[in-house]
Short mmCIF file of C-alpha atoms in Angstrom, two decimals:
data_model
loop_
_atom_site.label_atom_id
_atom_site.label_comp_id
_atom_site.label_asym_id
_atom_site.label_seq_id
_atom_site.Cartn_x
_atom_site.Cartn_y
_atom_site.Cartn_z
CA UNK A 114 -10.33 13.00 -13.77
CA UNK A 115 -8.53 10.35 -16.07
CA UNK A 116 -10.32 12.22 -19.60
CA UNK A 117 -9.12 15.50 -18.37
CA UNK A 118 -5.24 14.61 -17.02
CA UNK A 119 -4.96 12.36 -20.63
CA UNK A 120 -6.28 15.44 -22.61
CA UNK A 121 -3.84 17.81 -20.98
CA UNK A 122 -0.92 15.09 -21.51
CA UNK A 123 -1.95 15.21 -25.25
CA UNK A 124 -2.22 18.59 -25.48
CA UNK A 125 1.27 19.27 -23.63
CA UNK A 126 3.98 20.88 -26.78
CA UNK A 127 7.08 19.39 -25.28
CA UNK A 128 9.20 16.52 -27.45
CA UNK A 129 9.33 14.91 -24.17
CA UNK A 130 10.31 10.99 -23.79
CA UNK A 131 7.73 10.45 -21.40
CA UNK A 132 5.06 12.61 -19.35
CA UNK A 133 3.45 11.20 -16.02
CA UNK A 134 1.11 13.47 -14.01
CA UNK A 135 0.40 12.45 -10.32
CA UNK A 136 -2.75 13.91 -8.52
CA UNK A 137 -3.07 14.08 -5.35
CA UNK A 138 -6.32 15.13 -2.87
CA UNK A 139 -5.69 14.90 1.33
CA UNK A 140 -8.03 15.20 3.45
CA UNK A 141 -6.60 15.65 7.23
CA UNK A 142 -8.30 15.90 10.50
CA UNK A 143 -6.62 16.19 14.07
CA UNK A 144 -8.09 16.13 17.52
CA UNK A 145 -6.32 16.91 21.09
CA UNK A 146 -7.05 16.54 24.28
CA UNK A 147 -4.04 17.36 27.18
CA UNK A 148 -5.64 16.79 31.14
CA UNK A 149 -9.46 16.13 29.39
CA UNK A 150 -9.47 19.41 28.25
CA UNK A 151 -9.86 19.73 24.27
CA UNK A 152 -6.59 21.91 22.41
CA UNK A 153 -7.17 21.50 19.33
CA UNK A 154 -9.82 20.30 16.55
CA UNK A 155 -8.58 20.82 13.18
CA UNK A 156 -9.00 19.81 9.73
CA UNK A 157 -7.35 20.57 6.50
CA UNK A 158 -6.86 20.17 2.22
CA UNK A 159 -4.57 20.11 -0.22
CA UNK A 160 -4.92 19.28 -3.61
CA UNK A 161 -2.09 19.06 -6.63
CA UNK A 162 -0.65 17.89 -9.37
CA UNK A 163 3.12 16.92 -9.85
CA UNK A 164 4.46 16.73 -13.59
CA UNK A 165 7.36 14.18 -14.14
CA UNK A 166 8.91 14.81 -17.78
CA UNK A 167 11.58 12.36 -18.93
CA UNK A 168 14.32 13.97 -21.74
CA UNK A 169 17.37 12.65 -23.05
CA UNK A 170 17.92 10.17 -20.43
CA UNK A 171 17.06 12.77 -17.38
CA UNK A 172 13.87 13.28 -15.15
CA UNK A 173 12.29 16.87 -14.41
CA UNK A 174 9.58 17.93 -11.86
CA UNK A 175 6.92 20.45 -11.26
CA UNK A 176 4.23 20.99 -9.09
CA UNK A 177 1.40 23.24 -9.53
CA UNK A 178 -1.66 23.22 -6.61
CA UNK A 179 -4.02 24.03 -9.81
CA UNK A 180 -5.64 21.50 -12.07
CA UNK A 181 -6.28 23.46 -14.47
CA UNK A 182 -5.21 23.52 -18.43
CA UNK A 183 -2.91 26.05 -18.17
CA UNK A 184 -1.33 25.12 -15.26
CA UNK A 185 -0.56 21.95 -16.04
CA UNK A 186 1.19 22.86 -19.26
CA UNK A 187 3.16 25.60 -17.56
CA UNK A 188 4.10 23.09 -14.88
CA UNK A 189 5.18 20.70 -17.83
CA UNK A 190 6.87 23.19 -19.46
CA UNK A 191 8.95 23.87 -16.53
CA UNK A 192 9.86 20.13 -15.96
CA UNK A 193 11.03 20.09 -19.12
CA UNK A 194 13.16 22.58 -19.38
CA UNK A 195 14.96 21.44 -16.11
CA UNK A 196 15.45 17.96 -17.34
CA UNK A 197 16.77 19.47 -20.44
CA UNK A 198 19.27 21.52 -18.51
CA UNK A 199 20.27 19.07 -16.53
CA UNK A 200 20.51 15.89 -19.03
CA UNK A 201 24.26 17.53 -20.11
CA UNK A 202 24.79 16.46 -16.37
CA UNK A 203 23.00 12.83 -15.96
CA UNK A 204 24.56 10.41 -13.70
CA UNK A 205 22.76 7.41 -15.33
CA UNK A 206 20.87 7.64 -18.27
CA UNK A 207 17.14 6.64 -17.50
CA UNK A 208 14.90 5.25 -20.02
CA UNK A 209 11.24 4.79 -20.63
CA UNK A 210 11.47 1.33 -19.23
CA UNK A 211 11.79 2.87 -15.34
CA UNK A 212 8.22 4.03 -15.93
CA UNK A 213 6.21 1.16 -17.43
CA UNK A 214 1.99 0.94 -18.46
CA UNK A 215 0.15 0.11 -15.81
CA UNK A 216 -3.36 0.23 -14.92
CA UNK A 217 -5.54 -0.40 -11.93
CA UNK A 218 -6.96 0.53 -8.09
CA UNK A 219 -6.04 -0.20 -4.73
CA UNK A 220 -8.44 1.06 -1.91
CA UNK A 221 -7.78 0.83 1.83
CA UNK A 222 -10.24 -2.03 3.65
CA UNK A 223 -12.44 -0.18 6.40
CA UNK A 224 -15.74 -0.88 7.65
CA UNK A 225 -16.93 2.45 9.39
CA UNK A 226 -15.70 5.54 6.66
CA UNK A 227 -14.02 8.23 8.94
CA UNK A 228 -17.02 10.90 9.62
CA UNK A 229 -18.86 8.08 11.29
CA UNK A 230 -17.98 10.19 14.42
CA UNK A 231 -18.87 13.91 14.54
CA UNK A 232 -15.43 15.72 16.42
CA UNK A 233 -17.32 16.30 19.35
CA UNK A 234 -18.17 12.20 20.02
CA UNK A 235 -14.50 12.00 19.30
CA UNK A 236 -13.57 14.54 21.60
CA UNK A 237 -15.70 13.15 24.32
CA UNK A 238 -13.99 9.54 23.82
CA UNK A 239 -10.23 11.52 24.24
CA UNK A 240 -11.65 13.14 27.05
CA UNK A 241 -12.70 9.67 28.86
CA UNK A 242 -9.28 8.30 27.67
CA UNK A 243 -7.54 11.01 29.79
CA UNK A 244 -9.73 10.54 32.57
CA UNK A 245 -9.05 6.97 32.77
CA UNK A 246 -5.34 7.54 32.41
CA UNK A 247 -5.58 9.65 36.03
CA UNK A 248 -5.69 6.24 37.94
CA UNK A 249 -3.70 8.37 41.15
CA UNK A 250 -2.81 12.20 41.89
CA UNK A 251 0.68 11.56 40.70
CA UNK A 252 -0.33 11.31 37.27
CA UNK A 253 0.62 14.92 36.63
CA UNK A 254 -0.16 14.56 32.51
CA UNK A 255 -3.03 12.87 30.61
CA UNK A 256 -3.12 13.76 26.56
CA UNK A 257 -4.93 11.30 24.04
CA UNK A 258 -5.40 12.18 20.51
CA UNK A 259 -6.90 10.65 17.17
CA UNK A 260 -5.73 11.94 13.87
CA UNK A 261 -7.24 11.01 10.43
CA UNK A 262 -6.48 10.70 6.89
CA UNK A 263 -7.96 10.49 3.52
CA UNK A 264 -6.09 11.07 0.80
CA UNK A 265 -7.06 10.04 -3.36
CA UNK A 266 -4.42 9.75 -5.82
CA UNK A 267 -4.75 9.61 -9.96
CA UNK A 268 -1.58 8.57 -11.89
CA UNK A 269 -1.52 8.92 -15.90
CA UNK A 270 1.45 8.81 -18.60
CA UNK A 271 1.96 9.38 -21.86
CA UNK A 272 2.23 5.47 -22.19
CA UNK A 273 -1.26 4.85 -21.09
CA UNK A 274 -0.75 4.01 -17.49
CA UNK A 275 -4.14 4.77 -15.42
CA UNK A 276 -3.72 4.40 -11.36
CA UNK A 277 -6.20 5.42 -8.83
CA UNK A 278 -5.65 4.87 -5.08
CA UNK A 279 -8.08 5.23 -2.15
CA UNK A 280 -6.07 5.69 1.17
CA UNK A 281 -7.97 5.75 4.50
CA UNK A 282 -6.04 5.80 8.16
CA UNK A 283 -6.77 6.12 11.83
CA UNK A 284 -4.08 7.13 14.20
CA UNK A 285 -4.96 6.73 17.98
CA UNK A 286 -2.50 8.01 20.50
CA UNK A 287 -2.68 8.24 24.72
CA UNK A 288 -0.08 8.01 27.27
CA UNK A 289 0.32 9.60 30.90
CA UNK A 290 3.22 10.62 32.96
CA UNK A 291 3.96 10.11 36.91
CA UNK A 292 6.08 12.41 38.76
CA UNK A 293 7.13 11.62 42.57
CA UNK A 294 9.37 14.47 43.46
CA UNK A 295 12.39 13.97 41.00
CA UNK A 296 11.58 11.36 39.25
CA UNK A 297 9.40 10.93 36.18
CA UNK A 298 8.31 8.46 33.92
CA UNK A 299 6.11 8.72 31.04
CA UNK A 300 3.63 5.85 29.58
CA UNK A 301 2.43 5.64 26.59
CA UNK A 302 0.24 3.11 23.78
CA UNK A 303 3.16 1.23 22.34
CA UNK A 304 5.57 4.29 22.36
CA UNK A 305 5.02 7.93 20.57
CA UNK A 306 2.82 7.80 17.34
CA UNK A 307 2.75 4.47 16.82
CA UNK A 308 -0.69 3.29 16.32
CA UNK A 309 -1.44 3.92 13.00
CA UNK A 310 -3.47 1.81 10.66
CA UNK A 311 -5.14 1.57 7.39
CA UNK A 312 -9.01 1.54 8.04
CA UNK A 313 -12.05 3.14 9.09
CA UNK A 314 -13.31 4.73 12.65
CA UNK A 315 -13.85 0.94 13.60
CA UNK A 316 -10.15 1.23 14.44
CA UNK A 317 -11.42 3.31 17.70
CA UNK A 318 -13.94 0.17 18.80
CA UNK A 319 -11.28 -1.91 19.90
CA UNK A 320 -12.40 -4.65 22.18
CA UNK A 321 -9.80 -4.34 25.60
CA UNK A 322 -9.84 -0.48 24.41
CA UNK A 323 -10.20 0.85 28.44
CA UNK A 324 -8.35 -2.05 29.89
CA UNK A 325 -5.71 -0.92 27.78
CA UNK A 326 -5.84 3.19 28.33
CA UNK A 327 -6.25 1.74 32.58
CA UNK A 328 -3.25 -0.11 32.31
CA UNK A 329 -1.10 2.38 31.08
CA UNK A 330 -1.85 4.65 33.65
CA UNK A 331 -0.88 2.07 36.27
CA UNK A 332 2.19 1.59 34.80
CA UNK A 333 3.50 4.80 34.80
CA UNK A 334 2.35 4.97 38.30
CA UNK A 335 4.17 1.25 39.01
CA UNK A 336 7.52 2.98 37.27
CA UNK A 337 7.93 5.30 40.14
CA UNK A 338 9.02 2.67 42.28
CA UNK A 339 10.83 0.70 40.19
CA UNK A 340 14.50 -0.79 40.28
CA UNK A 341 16.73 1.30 37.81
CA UNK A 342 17.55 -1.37 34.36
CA UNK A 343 20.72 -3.14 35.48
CA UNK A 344 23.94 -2.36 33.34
CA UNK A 345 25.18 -5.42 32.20
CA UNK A 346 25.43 -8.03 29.06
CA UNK A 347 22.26 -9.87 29.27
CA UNK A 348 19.62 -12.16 26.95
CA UNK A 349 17.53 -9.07 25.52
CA UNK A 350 13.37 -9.45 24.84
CA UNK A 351 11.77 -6.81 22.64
CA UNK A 352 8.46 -7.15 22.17
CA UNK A 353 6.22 -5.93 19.18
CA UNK A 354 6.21 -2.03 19.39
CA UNK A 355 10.10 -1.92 19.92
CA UNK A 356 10.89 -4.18 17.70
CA UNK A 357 8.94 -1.55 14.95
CA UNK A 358 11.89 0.78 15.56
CA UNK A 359 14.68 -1.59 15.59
CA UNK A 360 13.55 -3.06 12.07
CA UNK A 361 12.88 0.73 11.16
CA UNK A 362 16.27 2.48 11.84
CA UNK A 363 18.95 -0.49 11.52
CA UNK A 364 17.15 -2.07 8.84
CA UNK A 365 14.66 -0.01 6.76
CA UNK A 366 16.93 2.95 6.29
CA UNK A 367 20.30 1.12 5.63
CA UNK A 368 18.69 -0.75 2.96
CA UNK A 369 17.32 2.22 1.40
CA UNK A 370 19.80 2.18 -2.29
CA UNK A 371 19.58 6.22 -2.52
CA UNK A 372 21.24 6.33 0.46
CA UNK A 373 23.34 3.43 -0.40
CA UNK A 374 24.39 5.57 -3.63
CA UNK A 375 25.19 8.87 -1.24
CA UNK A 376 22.12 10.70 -2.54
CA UNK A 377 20.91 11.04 1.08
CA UNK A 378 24.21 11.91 2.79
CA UNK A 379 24.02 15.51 3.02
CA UNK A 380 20.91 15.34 4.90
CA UNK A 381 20.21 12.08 6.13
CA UNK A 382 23.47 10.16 5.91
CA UNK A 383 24.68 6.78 4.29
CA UNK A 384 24.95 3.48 4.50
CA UNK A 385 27.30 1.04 6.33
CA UNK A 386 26.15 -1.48 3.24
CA UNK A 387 27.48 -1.50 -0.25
CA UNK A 388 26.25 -2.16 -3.66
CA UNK A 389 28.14 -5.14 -3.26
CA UNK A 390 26.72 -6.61 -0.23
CA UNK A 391 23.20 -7.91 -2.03
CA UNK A 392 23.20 -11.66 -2.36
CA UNK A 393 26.38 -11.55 0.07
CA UNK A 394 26.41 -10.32 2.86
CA UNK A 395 25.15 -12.34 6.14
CA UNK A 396 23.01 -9.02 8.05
CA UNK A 397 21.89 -11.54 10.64
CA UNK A 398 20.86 -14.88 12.02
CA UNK A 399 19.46 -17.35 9.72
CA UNK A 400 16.64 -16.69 12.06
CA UNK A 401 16.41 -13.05 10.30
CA UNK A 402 13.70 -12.99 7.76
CA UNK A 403 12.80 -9.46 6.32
CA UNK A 404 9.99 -8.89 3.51
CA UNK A 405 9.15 -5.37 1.92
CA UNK A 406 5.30 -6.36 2.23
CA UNK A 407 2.66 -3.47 1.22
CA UNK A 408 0.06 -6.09 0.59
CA UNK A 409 -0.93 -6.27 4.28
CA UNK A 410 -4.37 -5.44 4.94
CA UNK A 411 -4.37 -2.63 7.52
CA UNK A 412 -0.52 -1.82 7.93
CA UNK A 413 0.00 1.53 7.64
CA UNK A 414 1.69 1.51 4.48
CA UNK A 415 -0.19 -0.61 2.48
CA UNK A 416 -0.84 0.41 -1.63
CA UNK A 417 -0.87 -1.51 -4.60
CA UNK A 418 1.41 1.10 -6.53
CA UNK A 419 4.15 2.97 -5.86
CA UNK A 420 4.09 6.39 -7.43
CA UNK A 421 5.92 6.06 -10.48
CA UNK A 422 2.97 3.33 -10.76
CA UNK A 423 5.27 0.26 -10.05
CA UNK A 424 3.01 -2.67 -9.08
CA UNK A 425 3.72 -3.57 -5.64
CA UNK A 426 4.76 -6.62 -4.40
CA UNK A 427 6.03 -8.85 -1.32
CA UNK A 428 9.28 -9.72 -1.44
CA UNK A 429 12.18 -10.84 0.84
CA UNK A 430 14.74 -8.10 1.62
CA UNK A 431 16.63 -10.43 3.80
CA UNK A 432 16.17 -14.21 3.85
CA UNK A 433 17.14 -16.49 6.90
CA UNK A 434 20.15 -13.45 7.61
CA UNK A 435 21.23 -12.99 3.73
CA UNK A 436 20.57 -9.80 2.09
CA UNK A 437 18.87 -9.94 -0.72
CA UNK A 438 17.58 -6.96 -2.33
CA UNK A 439 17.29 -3.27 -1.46
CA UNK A 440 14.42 -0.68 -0.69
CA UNK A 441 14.90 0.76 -4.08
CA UNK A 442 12.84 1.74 -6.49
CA UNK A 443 12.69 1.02 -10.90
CA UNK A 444 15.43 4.35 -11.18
CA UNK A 445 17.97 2.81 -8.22
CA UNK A 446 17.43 -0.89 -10.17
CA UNK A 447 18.38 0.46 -13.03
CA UNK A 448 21.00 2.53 -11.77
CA UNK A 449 22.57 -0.71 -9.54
CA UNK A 450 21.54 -3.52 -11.14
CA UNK A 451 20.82 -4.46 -7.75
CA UNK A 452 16.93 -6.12 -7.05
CA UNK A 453 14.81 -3.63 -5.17
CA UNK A 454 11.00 -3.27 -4.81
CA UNK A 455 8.37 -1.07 -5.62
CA UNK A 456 9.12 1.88 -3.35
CA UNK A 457 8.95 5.35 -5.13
CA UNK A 458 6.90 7.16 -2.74
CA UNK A 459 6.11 11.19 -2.36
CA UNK A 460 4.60 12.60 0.69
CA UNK A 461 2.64 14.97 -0.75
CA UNK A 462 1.46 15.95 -4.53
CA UNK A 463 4.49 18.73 -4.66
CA UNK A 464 6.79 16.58 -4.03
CA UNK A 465 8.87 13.76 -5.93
CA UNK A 466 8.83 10.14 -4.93
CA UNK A 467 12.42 9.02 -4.02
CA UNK A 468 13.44 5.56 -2.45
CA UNK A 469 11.38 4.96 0.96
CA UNK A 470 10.58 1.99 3.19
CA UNK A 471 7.13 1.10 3.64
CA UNK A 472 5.54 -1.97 5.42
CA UNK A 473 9.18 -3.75 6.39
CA UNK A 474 8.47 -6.95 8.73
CA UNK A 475 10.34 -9.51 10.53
CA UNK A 476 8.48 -12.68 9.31
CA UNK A 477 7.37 -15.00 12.57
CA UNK A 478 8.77 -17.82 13.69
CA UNK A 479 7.84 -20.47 15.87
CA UNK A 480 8.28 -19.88 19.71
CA UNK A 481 5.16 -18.91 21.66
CA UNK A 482 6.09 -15.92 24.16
CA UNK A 483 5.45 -18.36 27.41
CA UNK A 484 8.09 -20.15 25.83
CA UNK A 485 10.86 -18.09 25.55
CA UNK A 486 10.40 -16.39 28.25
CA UNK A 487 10.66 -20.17 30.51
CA UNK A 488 13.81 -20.84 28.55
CA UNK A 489 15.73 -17.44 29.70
CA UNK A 490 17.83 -18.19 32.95
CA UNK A 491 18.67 -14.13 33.27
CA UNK A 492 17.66 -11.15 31.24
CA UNK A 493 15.39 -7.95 30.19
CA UNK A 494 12.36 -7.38 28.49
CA UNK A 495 11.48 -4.34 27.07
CA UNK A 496 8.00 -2.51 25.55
CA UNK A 497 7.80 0.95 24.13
CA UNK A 498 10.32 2.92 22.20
CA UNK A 499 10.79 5.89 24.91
CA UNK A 500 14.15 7.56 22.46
CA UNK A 501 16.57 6.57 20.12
CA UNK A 502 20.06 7.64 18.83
CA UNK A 503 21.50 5.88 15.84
CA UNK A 504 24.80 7.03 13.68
CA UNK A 505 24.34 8.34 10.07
CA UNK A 506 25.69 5.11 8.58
CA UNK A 507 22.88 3.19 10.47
CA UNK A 508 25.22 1.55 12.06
CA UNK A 509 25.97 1.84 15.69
CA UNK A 510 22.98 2.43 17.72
CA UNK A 511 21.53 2.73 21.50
CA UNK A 512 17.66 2.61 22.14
CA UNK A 513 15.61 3.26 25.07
CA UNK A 514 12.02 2.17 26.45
CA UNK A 515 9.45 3.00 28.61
CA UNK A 516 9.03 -0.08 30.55
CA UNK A 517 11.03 -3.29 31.25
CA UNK A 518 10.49 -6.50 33.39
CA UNK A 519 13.81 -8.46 34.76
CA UNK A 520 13.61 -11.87 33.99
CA UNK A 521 14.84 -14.88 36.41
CA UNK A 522 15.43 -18.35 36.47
CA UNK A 523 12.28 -18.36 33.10
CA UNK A 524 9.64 -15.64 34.56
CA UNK A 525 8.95 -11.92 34.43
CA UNK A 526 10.17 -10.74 38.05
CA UNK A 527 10.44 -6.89 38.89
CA UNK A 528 9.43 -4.21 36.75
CA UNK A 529 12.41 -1.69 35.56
CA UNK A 530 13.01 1.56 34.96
CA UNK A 531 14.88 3.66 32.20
CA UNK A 532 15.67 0.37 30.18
CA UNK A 533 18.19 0.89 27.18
CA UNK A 534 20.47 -1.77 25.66
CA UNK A 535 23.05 -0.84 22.74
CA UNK A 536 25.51 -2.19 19.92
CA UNK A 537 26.09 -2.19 15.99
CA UNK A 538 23.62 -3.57 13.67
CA UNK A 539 25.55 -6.54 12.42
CA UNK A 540 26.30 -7.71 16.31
CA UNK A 541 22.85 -7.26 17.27
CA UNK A 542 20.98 -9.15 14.34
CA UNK A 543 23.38 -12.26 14.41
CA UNK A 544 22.67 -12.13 18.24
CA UNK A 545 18.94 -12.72 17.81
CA UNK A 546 18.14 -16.70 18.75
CA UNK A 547 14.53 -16.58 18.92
CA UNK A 548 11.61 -15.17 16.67
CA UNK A 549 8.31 -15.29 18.08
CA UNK A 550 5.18 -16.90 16.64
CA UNK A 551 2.15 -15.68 14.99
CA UNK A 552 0.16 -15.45 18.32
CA UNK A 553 2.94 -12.60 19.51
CA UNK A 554 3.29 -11.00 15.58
CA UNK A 555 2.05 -7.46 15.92
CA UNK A 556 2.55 -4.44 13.87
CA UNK A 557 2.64 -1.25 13.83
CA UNK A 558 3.10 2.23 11.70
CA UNK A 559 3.79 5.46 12.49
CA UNK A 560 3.63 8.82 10.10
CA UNK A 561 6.65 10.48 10.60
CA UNK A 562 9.70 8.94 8.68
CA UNK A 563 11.31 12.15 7.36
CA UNK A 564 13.55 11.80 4.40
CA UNK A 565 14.65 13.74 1.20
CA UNK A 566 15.64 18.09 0.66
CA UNK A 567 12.94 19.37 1.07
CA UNK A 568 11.88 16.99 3.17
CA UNK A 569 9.35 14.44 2.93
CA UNK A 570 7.46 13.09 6.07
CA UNK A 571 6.26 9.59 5.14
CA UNK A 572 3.98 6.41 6.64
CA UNK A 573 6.04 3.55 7.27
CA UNK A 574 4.41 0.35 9.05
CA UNK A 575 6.53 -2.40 10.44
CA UNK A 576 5.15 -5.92 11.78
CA UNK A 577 7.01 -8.23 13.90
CA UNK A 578 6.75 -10.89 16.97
CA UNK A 579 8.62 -10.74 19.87
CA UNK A 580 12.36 -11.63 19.61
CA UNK A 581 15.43 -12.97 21.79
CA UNK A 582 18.71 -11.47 21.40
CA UNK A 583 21.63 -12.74 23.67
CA UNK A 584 24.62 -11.18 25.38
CA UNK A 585 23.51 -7.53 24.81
CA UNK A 586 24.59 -4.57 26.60
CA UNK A 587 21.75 -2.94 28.31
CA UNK A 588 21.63 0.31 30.59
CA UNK A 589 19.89 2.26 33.15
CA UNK A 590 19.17 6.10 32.89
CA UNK A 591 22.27 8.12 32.61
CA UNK A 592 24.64 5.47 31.75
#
């Protein structure tokens, strides 16, 4: 592949500035099973090319789904002639510098590769999960599901820059629902798509696997008689899974500098933060510490590149509550002069890579969950995003779970109903008093962060231990 994408870049007759060709190969497979009865089976893949040409200061794109000679040089023809047309137009004047040399590999760790199981032993494991699930006759819904991913990427430039990437995943999904006349309540495995991971089909073996599928189904069964969530101000747990969507919306995508810069606010809004606000601005407690961290073996979006080929990197985003740097990538740097991280990422080969979040985590602290749970006189905990609702500035939110316990005088009392607390992201993070430990730190990933016209669906992974926030508002249904 590299011989043949640096020969076409050589042969290319464009007085381009710089030429980058990304590759990309996917290889998808899906299985379903709703009530133990298989719906779908299905596997796909694409294959492409996308041709980045920088001229006079501007960037152009084209995609073509062949490989071939021809095609590529059509495709870079076409790139070219856009940036060309539109460099009379540039906001900011980009330079060769936003796409540096680099060279090297990142593959994802796994230690079973993904066709150790043939789709029938993985439909008869989805069927057993859904069978478990059914723990009483008022489980009206069973559905499990595994979904799998390889995908292969090859980056070259005209500067010499050589990048291949090996991505593997697992995704592993169940829940049930109970209905008892009107009321229903669904449970699911840590809330909807959220159990994704880097890896191999060992990600299936887990060790408390049917404890865990049993459990669920209880639970939905134990939320049909339970108390509606109180409405009142209240100390606020979140464990693990919920926490994934808290960091996600109120802190992944207001960080995001594209947005910051209104490049997103047609489609997928702004910003409360400004330009300004990095090195500044106080997003939280001092208890509050963020890194962008795609070094994590196993979180979902894990890579040692971005794809513009920026060398990836842990860094802070927010340090004990002060912001500072944003989810931008070399182009936003340059265009800011704010600090941002290697984040260009495309969710497919015919598409560009823009600014995205991808493994954002809430460092741990030091407070086992025994602990803070003994030191809360009156309040909520909550597991499983269930639905969210958040402004287009990222801003003011409200969230809901799927299951909550009330907690008195330092235990876990009754189990609750339609939990959901709400507020504004500045209240809520300086609100948060404890951090959890490493023995509570979980994370998480899901693959459906949508971004970007057209849009781009992306994997996103967020880590984080349970946390204490005090005096928030939380809700039952239909408040």
């Amino acid at each position: 592949m590299w011989s043949e994408l640096t020969k076409a870049i050589a042969s290319f007759k464009i007085p381009a500035d710089w030429i980058g060709i990304r590759v990309v190969k996917e290889t998808a497979a899906n299985h379903y099973v709703r009530d133990g009865l298989p719906q779908s089976n299905g596997k796909s893949t694409t294959q492409g090319a996308m041709l980045e040409v920088l001229v006079n200061g501007c960037l152009g794109y084209a995609a073509t789904n062949s490989l071939e000679l021809p095609s590529l040089q059509v495709a870079a023809e076409m790139a070219y002639k856009q940036a060309l047309a539109a460099s009379e137009w540039w906001i900011y004047p980009f330079r060769e510098t936003e796409r540096p040399k680099v060279v090297g590999e990142y593959n994802s760790p796994f230690l079973e590769p993904l066709d150790a199981l043939c789709p029938g032993e993985i439909n008869d494991l989805l069927v057993r999960i859904c069978h478990t699930l059914k723990v009483d006759e008022k489980i009206v819904q069973t559905t499990a599901s595994v979904s799998t991913n390889q995908k292969e990427s090859w980056f070259v430039s005209s500067n010499g820059s050589e990048v291949y990437q090996k991505f593997l995943s697992l995704g592993n999904h169940y829940g049930a629902i109970a209905q008892d006349g009107a009321i229903v309540q669904p449970r699911t495995n840590n809330g909807w798509q959220a159990h994704c991971y880097q890896g191999g089909m060992e990600l299936l073996h887990r060790e408390n696997l049917w404890r865990e599928v049993q459990q669920i189904g209880e639970q939905a069964i134990e939320l049909l008689t339970a108390e509606e969530c109180p409405t009142t101000r209240t100390n606020l747990v979140l464990a693990p899974d919920q926490m994934m969507l808290q960091i996600h919306e109120s802190v992944g995508h207001p960080l995001e500098i594209d947005r910051i810069l209104g490049d997103e606010r047609n489609y997928a809004g702004g910003s409360f933060v400004n330009t300004s606000d990095f090195g500044q601005l106080v997003y939280g407690s001092p208890l509050m510490n963020i890194t962008f961290d795609p070094t994590v073996d196993g979180e979902y979006a894990s890579y040692g590149f971005d794809d513009t080929g920026a060398i990836a990197t842990r860094e802070y985003v927010i340090k004990e509550g002060v912001l500072q740097r944003g989810l931008g990538s070399l182009e936003s740097q340059a265009r800011t002069g704010v600090p941002g991280v290697a984040c260009a990422r495309a969710s497919s080969w015919n598409r560009a890579p823009i600014d995205r979040m991808a493994n954002l985590n809430l460092e741990p602290g030091n407070a086992s969950f025994d602990e803070m749970i003994r030191g809360i006189e009156h309040g909520v905990y909550m597991e499983s995003n269930r639905s969210w609702s958040i402004d287009d500035r990222r801003y003011k939110f409200q969230f809901g779970c799927e299951y909550a316990k009330l907690i008195e005088n330092g235990k876990l009392t009754k189990t609750l109903r339609n939990p959901n607390y709400r507020a504004t992201t500045p209240e809520f993070w300086h609100s948060l008093i404890q951090v959890g430990d490493d023995s509570n730190w979980e994370m998480y990933g899901t693959p459906f962060c949508g971004k970007g016209e057209p849009n781009q669906a992306i994997w996103v992974g967020h880590g984080s231990p349970v946390c204490v926030f005090a005096n928030v508002e939380v809700f039952g249904g239909g408040k």
